[in-house]
CSV table of C-alpha atoms in Angstrom, one decimal:
chain,number,residue,atom,x,y,z
A,1,MET,CA,-20.1,-82.8,-74.4
A,2,ARG,CA,-19.6,-82.1,-70.7
A,3,LEU,CA,-19.8,-78.5,-69.6
A,4,GLY,CA,-16.7,-78.8,-67.4
A,5,ASP,CA,-14.5,-80.6,-69.9
A,6,PRO,CA,-11.2,-78.7,-70.2
A,7,ASN,CA,-10.9,-79.5,-73.9
A,8,VAL,CA,-14.3,-78.0,-74.5
A,9,ILE,CA,-13.4,-74.9,-72.6
A,10,ARG,CA,-10.1,-74.6,-74.4
A,11,ARG,CA,-11.9,-74.7,-77.8
A,12,LEU,CA,-14.5,-72.2,-76.7
A,13,ILE,CA,-11.9,-69.6,-75.6
A,14,ARG,CA,-9.4,-70.7,-78.3
A,15,LEU,CA,-6.5,-71.4,-75.9
A,16,PRO,CA,-3.5,-73.2,-77.4
A,17,GLN,CA,-2.9,-76.8,-76.4
A,18,ALA,CA,-0.4,-77.1,-73.6
A,19,THR,CA,3.0,-78.2,-74.7
A,20,THR,CA,5.7,-80.1,-72.8
A,21,THR,CA,9.3,-78.8,-73.1
A,22,SER,CA,12.0,-81.4,-73.1
A,23,LEU,CA,14.8,-80.2,-70.8
A,24,LEU,CA,18.3,-81.4,-71.1
A,25,ARG,CA,20.7,-82.3,-68.2
A,26,GLY,CA,23.6,-80.0,-67.4
A,27,GLN,CA,25.5,-78.4,-64.6
A,28,CYS,CA,26.6,-74.8,-64.0
A,29,ALA,CA,30.2,-74.0,-62.9
A,30,SER,CA,30.8,-74.5,-59.2
A,31,ILE,CA,31.5,-70.8,-58.6
A,32,LEU,CA,27.9,-70.0,-59.7
A,33,MET,CA,26.4,-72.8,-57.6
A,34,GLN,CA,28.3,-71.5,-54.6
A,35,ARG,CA,27.0,-67.9,-55.1
A,36,CYS,CA,23.4,-68.9,-55.6
A,37,PRO,CA,22.3,-72.5,-55.3
A,38,ALA,CA,18.7,-71.6,-56.0
A,39,CYS,CA,19.5,-70.1,-59.4
A,40,PHE,CA,22.4,-72.4,-60.5
A,41,GLY,CA,22.0,-75.6,-58.6
A,42,GLY,CA,19.6,-77.2,-61.0
A,43,VAL,CA,20.5,-80.0,-63.4
A,44,SER,CA,17.8,-79.5,-66.1
A,45,PHE,CA,18.1,-76.7,-68.7
A,46,GLY,CA,16.6,-75.6,-72.0
A,47,ARG,CA,13.4,-73.8,-71.0
A,48,PRO,CA,12.4,-71.6,-73.9
A,49,LEU,CA,12.9,-67.9,-73.6
A,50,SER,CA,9.3,-67.4,-74.6
A,51,GLU,CA,8.4,-69.2,-71.4
A,52,GLY,CA,10.8,-67.2,-69.2
A,53,GLY,CA,14.0,-69.0,-69.7
A,54,ASP,CA,16.1,-70.9,-67.1
A,55,ILE,CA,17.9,-68.1,-65.4
A,56,HIS,CA,17.1,-64.4,-64.7
A,57,VAL,CA,19.9,-61.9,-64.1
A,58,ALA,CA,20.1,-58.1,-63.9
A,59,THR,CA,22.9,-55.7,-64.7
A,60,ASP,CA,23.5,-52.0,-64.0
A,61,GLY,CA,26.3,-49.5,-63.5
A,62,ASN,CA,27.0,-47.2,-60.5
A,63,PHE,CA,29.1,-44.0,-60.9
A,64,HIS,CA,29.2,-43.2,-57.2
A,65,HIS,CA,31.8,-45.8,-56.5
A,66,ARG,CA,34.7,-43.8,-58.0
A,67,HIS,CA,38.4,-43.7,-57.2
A,68,ARG,CA,40.4,-40.5,-57.0
A,69,ARG,CA,43.4,-40.5,-59.3
A,70,SER,CA,45.5,-38.7,-56.6
A,71,ALA,CA,45.0,-41.6,-54.2
A,72,GLY,CA,47.3,-43.8,-56.3
A,73,ASP,CA,47.9,-47.5,-55.6
A,74,CYS,CA,49.8,-49.8,-53.4
A,75,PRO,CA,51.7,-53.1,-53.9
A,76,ARG,CA,49.2,-55.7,-55.2
A,77,PHE,CA,48.2,-57.9,-52.3
A,78,TYR,CA,44.8,-59.4,-53.4
A,79,THR,CA,43.4,-61.1,-56.4
A,80,PRO,CA,39.7,-60.2,-56.9
A,81,SER,CA,37.2,-63.0,-57.1
A,82,TYR,CA,34.3,-60.9,-58.3
A,83,PHE,CA,35.9,-58.4,-60.7
A,84,LEU,CA,36.6,-59.3,-64.3
A,85,PRO,CA,40.1,-58.5,-65.5
A,86,LYS,CA,40.5,-55.2,-67.3
A,87,SER,CA,42.0,-57.0,-70.3
A,88,GLN,CA,38.9,-59.1,-70.7
A,89,VAL,CA,36.6,-56.1,-70.6
A,90,ASP,CA,38.9,-54.1,-73.0
A,91,SER,CA,38.9,-57.1,-75.4
A,92,VAL,CA,35.1,-57.0,-75.6
A,93,GLY,CA,35.3,-53.2,-76.1
A,94,SER,CA,37.7,-53.6,-79.1
A,95,ARG,CA,35.4,-56.3,-80.6
A,96,ILE,CA,32.5,-53.9,-80.4
A,97,LEU,CA,34.4,-51.1,-82.0
A,98,THR,CA,35.5,-53.4,-84.8
A,99,GLN,CA,32.0,-54.7,-85.4
A,100,ARG,CA,30.5,-51.2,-85.5
A,101,LYS,CA,32.7,-50.3,-88.4
A,102,ARG,CA,30.8,-52.8,-90.5
A,103,PRO,CA,27.3,-52.3,-91.9
A,104,PRO,CA,24.6,-53.4,-89.5
A,105,LYS,CA,22.8,-56.7,-90.4
A,106,ILE,CA,19.3,-56.6,-91.9
A,107,ARG,CA,17.0,-58.0,-89.3
A,108,ALA,CA,13.3,-58.3,-88.5
A,109,SER,CA,12.4,-56.4,-85.3
A,110,LEU,CA,9.2,-56.3,-83.3
A,111,VAL,CA,10.0,-52.8,-82.1
A,112,PRO,CA,10.5,-50.0,-84.6
A,113,ASP,CA,14.0,-48.5,-84.6
A,114,GLU,CA,12.4,-45.0,-84.1
A,115,ALA,CA,11.0,-46.2,-80.7
A,116,ILE,CA,14.4,-47.6,-79.6
A,117,ASP,CA,16.2,-44.5,-80.8
A,118,GLN,CA,13.8,-42.4,-78.6
A,119,CYS,CA,14.6,-44.7,-75.6
A,120,GLU,CA,18.3,-44.4,-76.3
A,121,HIS,CA,18.1,-40.6,-76.2
A,122,SER,CA,16.0,-40.6,-73.0
A,123,TYR,CA,18.4,-42.6,-70.8
A,124,GLU,CA,21.9,-41.7,-69.8
A,125,ALA,CA,22.8,-45.3,-69.5
A,126,ALA,CA,22.4,-45.7,-73.2
A,127,ASP,CA,24.8,-42.9,-74.0
A,128,GLY,CA,28.3,-44.4,-73.6
A,129,LYS,CA,29.9,-41.1,-74.5
A,130,LYS,CA,28.2,-39.0,-71.8
A,131,GLN,CA,30.6,-38.1,-69.1
A,132,LYS,CA,29.4,-39.0,-65.7
A,133,ALA,CA,32.6,-38.4,-63.8
A,134,ALA,CA,35.5,-36.0,-64.2
A,135,MET,CA,38.3,-38.1,-65.7
A,136,ASP,CA,40.9,-35.5,-64.6
A,137,SER,CA,40.1,-36.3,-61.0
A,138,PHE,CA,39.1,-40.0,-61.1
A,139,ASP,CA,40.9,-42.9,-62.8
A,140,ASP,CA,38.1,-45.4,-62.0
A,141,THR,CA,34.6,-43.9,-62.5
A,142,GLY,CA,32.3,-46.7,-61.2
A,143,ILE,CA,31.5,-50.4,-61.2
A,144,MET,CA,29.1,-52.5,-63.3
A,145,ALA,CA,27.3,-55.3,-61.5
A,146,LEU,CA,25.7,-58.6,-62.6
A,147,ILE,CA,23.3,-60.1,-60.1
A,148,CYS,CA,21.0,-63.1,-60.0
A,149,ARG,CA,17.2,-63.3,-59.4
A,150,HIS,CA,17.8,-63.2,-55.6
A,151,ASP,CA,19.9,-60.0,-55.6
A,152,ILE,CA,23.1,-61.9,-55.0
A,153,PRO,CA,26.2,-60.4,-56.8
A,154,LEU,CA,27.7,-62.7,-59.4
A,155,PHE,CA,30.4,-60.6,-61.1
A,156,PHE,CA,31.6,-57.0,-61.4
A,157,ALA,CA,33.4,-55.0,-64.1
A,158,ASN,CA,35.4,-51.9,-63.1
A,159,ILE,CA,34.3,-48.8,-65.2
A,160,ASP,CA,37.3,-46.7,-66.3
A,161,SER,CA,35.5,-44.7,-69.0
A,162,PRO,CA,33.5,-41.5,-68.7
A,163,GLY,CA,30.2,-43.2,-69.6
A,164,GLU,CA,28.4,-46.5,-69.2
A,165,GLN,CA,29.6,-48.2,-72.4
A,166,GLN,CA,28.1,-51.4,-73.7
A,167,LYS,CA,31.4,-53.3,-73.3
A,168,TYR,CA,30.8,-53.7,-69.5
A,169,ALA,CA,27.4,-55.3,-69.7
A,170,VAL,CA,28.4,-57.5,-72.7
A,171,SER,CA,31.6,-58.7,-71.0
A,172,LEU,CA,29.6,-59.7,-67.8
A,173,ILE,CA,27.0,-61.5,-69.9
A,174,GLU,CA,29.6,-63.3,-72.0
A,175,HIS,CA,31.5,-64.4,-68.8
A,176,LEU,CA,28.3,-65.7,-67.3
A,177,PHE,CA,27.5,-67.8,-70.4
A,178,SER,CA,31.0,-69.3,-70.3
A,179,LEU,CA,30.1,-70.9,-66.9
A,180,LEU,CA,26.6,-72.2,-68.0
A,181,PRO,CA,25.6,-75.4,-69.7
A,182,GLN,CA,25.3,-75.1,-73.5
A,183,GLU,CA,21.5,-75.6,-73.2
A,184,ALA,CA,20.9,-72.9,-70.5
A,185,THR,CA,18.7,-69.9,-71.5
A,186,VAL,CA,19.1,-66.5,-69.8
A,187,VAL,CA,16.9,-63.4,-69.5
A,188,THR,CA,18.9,-60.3,-68.7
A,189,LEU,CA,17.1,-57.2,-67.3
A,190,TYR,CA,18.9,-53.9,-67.9
A,191,ASP,CA,17.7,-50.2,-67.8
A,192,VAL,CA,18.3,-50.0,-71.5
A,193,GLY,CA,17.9,-53.6,-72.5
A,194,CYS,CA,16.1,-52.7,-75.7
A,195,VAL,CA,19.1,-50.7,-76.9
A,196,LEU,CA,21.6,-53.4,-76.0
A,197,SER,CA,19.4,-56.1,-77.6
A,198,ARG,CA,19.3,-54.1,-80.9
A,199,SER,CA,23.1,-53.8,-80.9
A,200,LEU,CA,23.6,-57.5,-80.4
A,201,SER,CA,21.2,-58.3,-83.3
A,202,GLN,CA,22.8,-55.7,-85.6
A,203,TYR,CA,26.4,-56.7,-85.1
A,204,ASP,CA,28.2,-60.0,-84.4
A,205,ILE,CA,29.4,-58.9,-80.9
A,206,LEU,CA,28.4,-62.2,-79.3
A,207,PRO,CA,28.3,-65.6,-81.1
A,208,HIS,CA,24.9,-67.0,-82.2
A,209,SER,CA,25.3,-69.8,-79.7
A,210,VAL,CA,24.9,-67.1,-77.0
A,211,THR,CA,22.4,-64.7,-78.5
A,212,SER,CA,20.1,-67.5,-79.4
A,213,ARG,CA,19.8,-68.3,-75.7
A,214,LEU,CA,19.6,-64.7,-74.5
A,215,ARG,CA,16.7,-62.4,-74.1
A,216,PHE,CA,16.6,-58.9,-72.8
A,217,ALA,CA,14.0,-57.0,-70.8
A,218,THR,CA,14.0,-53.6,-69.2
A,219,THR,CA,13.9,-53.2,-65.4
A,220,ALA,CA,10.4,-52.8,-64.0
A,221,MET,CA,10.8,-49.3,-62.5
A,222,HIS,CA,12.6,-47.9,-65.6
A,223,ALA,CA,10.3,-49.6,-68.1
A,224,TYR,CA,7.6,-46.9,-67.8
A,225,GLY,CA,10.0,-44.3,-69.1
A,226,HIS,CA,10.4,-46.2,-72.4
A,227,GLU,CA,8.3,-45.8,-75.5
A,228,TRP,CA,5.0,-47.8,-75.5
A,229,ALA,CA,6.1,-49.9,-78.5
A,230,CYS,CA,9.2,-50.8,-76.5
A,231,GLN,CA,7.3,-51.7,-73.4
A,232,LEU,CA,5.1,-54.2,-75.3
A,233,GLU,CA,8.2,-56.2,-76.0
A,234,TYR,CA,10.6,-55.4,-73.1
A,235,ASN,CA,8.6,-54.4,-70.1
A,236,PRO,CA,9.0,-57.4,-67.6
A,237,ARG,CA,5.4,-57.0,-66.5
A,238,MET,CA,4.3,-57.8,-70.1
A,239,CYS,CA,6.8,-60.6,-70.8
A,240,THR,CA,5.5,-64.1,-70.4
A,241,GLY,CA,7.3,-66.2,-67.9
A,242,LEU,CA,9.1,-63.5,-66.0
A,243,GLY,CA,6.7,-63.5,-63.1
A,244,LEU,CA,7.6,-61.0,-60.4
A,245,THR,CA,11.2,-60.6,-61.5
A,246,ASP,CA,11.8,-56.8,-61.5
A,247,GLY,CA,15.5,-56.4,-62.3
A,248,GLU,CA,15.8,-53.7,-59.7
A,249,GLY,CA,18.0,-55.8,-57.4
A,250,THR,CA,21.0,-53.8,-58.5
A,251,GLU,CA,19.4,-50.7,-56.9
A,252,ARG,CA,19.0,-52.6,-53.7
A,253,LEU,CA,22.6,-53.7,-53.9
A,254,TRP,CA,23.8,-50.2,-54.3
A,255,SER,CA,21.7,-49.2,-51.3
A,256,ARG,CA,23.4,-51.8,-49.2
A,257,PHE,CA,26.9,-50.7,-50.2
A,258,VAL,CA,26.4,-46.9,-50.0
A,259,LYS,CA,28.6,-46.8,-46.9
A,260,LEU,CA,31.7,-47.8,-49.1
A,261,ILE,CA,31.5,-44.8,-51.4
A,262,GLY,CA,33.5,-42.4,-49.2
A,263,ILE,CA,36.1,-45.0,-48.2
A,264,GLN,CA,36.7,-46.1,-51.8
A,265,ARG,CA,37.3,-42.6,-53.1
A,266,SER,CA,40.6,-42.2,-51.2
A,267,SER,CA,41.8,-45.8,-50.9
A,268,SER,CA,44.4,-47.5,-53.1
A,269,VAL,CA,43.2,-49.1,-56.3
A,270,SER,CA,43.9,-52.6,-54.9
A,271,GLY,CA,42.3,-51.6,-51.6
A,272,ARG,CA,39.2,-50.5,-53.4
A,273,GLN,CA,38.7,-53.8,-55.0
A,274,TYR,CA,39.5,-55.6,-51.8
A,275,LEU,CA,36.8,-53.6,-50.0
A,276,ASP,CA,34.3,-54.4,-52.7
A,277,ASP,CA,35.2,-58.1,-52.9
A,278,SER,CA,35.1,-58.6,-49.1
A,279,SER,CA,31.8,-56.8,-48.8
A,280,PHE,CA,30.2,-58.9,-51.6
A,281,THR,CA,31.3,-62.2,-50.1
């Protein structure tokens, strides 16, 4: 028995044997490869979520990018390339409402519901009914962003409700999966990822073919406001395979586009989306 033999060392400290994951060939949609070749230009997918998955994305809402109702609209002159259609987002919202009328599924959870309930009560983002903008004055109250690991915007959803409802994040995630290979796995970082993860496990909001390839984590900065039991499962600094991914790229994105807030308040509806789209390009 040689002292430096790695098999001996592994037995002494009881490390598991290294395993090789078989990756499958695939290709992302061209629109994703154009927006971030580093994230979506690969051709091998299927890395287990327990090892960090294939793709890391983050999502978050911003209620400063509002639009005044009195500003009105103008003749439509532009088709947004980043914003999801309102009908697509509303369809997801209707599906969520329908599913929530049914009894939640019995599931095994690593985090007690009491801990996630406490997280839900601690964060405004988890309260979809909390009014964050005066609906009498604003017809569009904000935007929801989905970005890649390198802080590059992928897609946006226009927020037209008082609070940050789950339909915006779910519609963005669902749209992303429609453009990925069937084997691709995704880790999504969100301020209240624990709450959204529980909702998707309790109700059939997304098909199993998506949820089986989807894992949630909280963003690094917000994680420390969550319950300790929640952090053990969702804090990205405690999740194997996430490395230095922090999920706070949305905050950096909002900082870059803070100059648009005042302009968007009084522009037309179509002009607001054009400003956003042309700035993200």
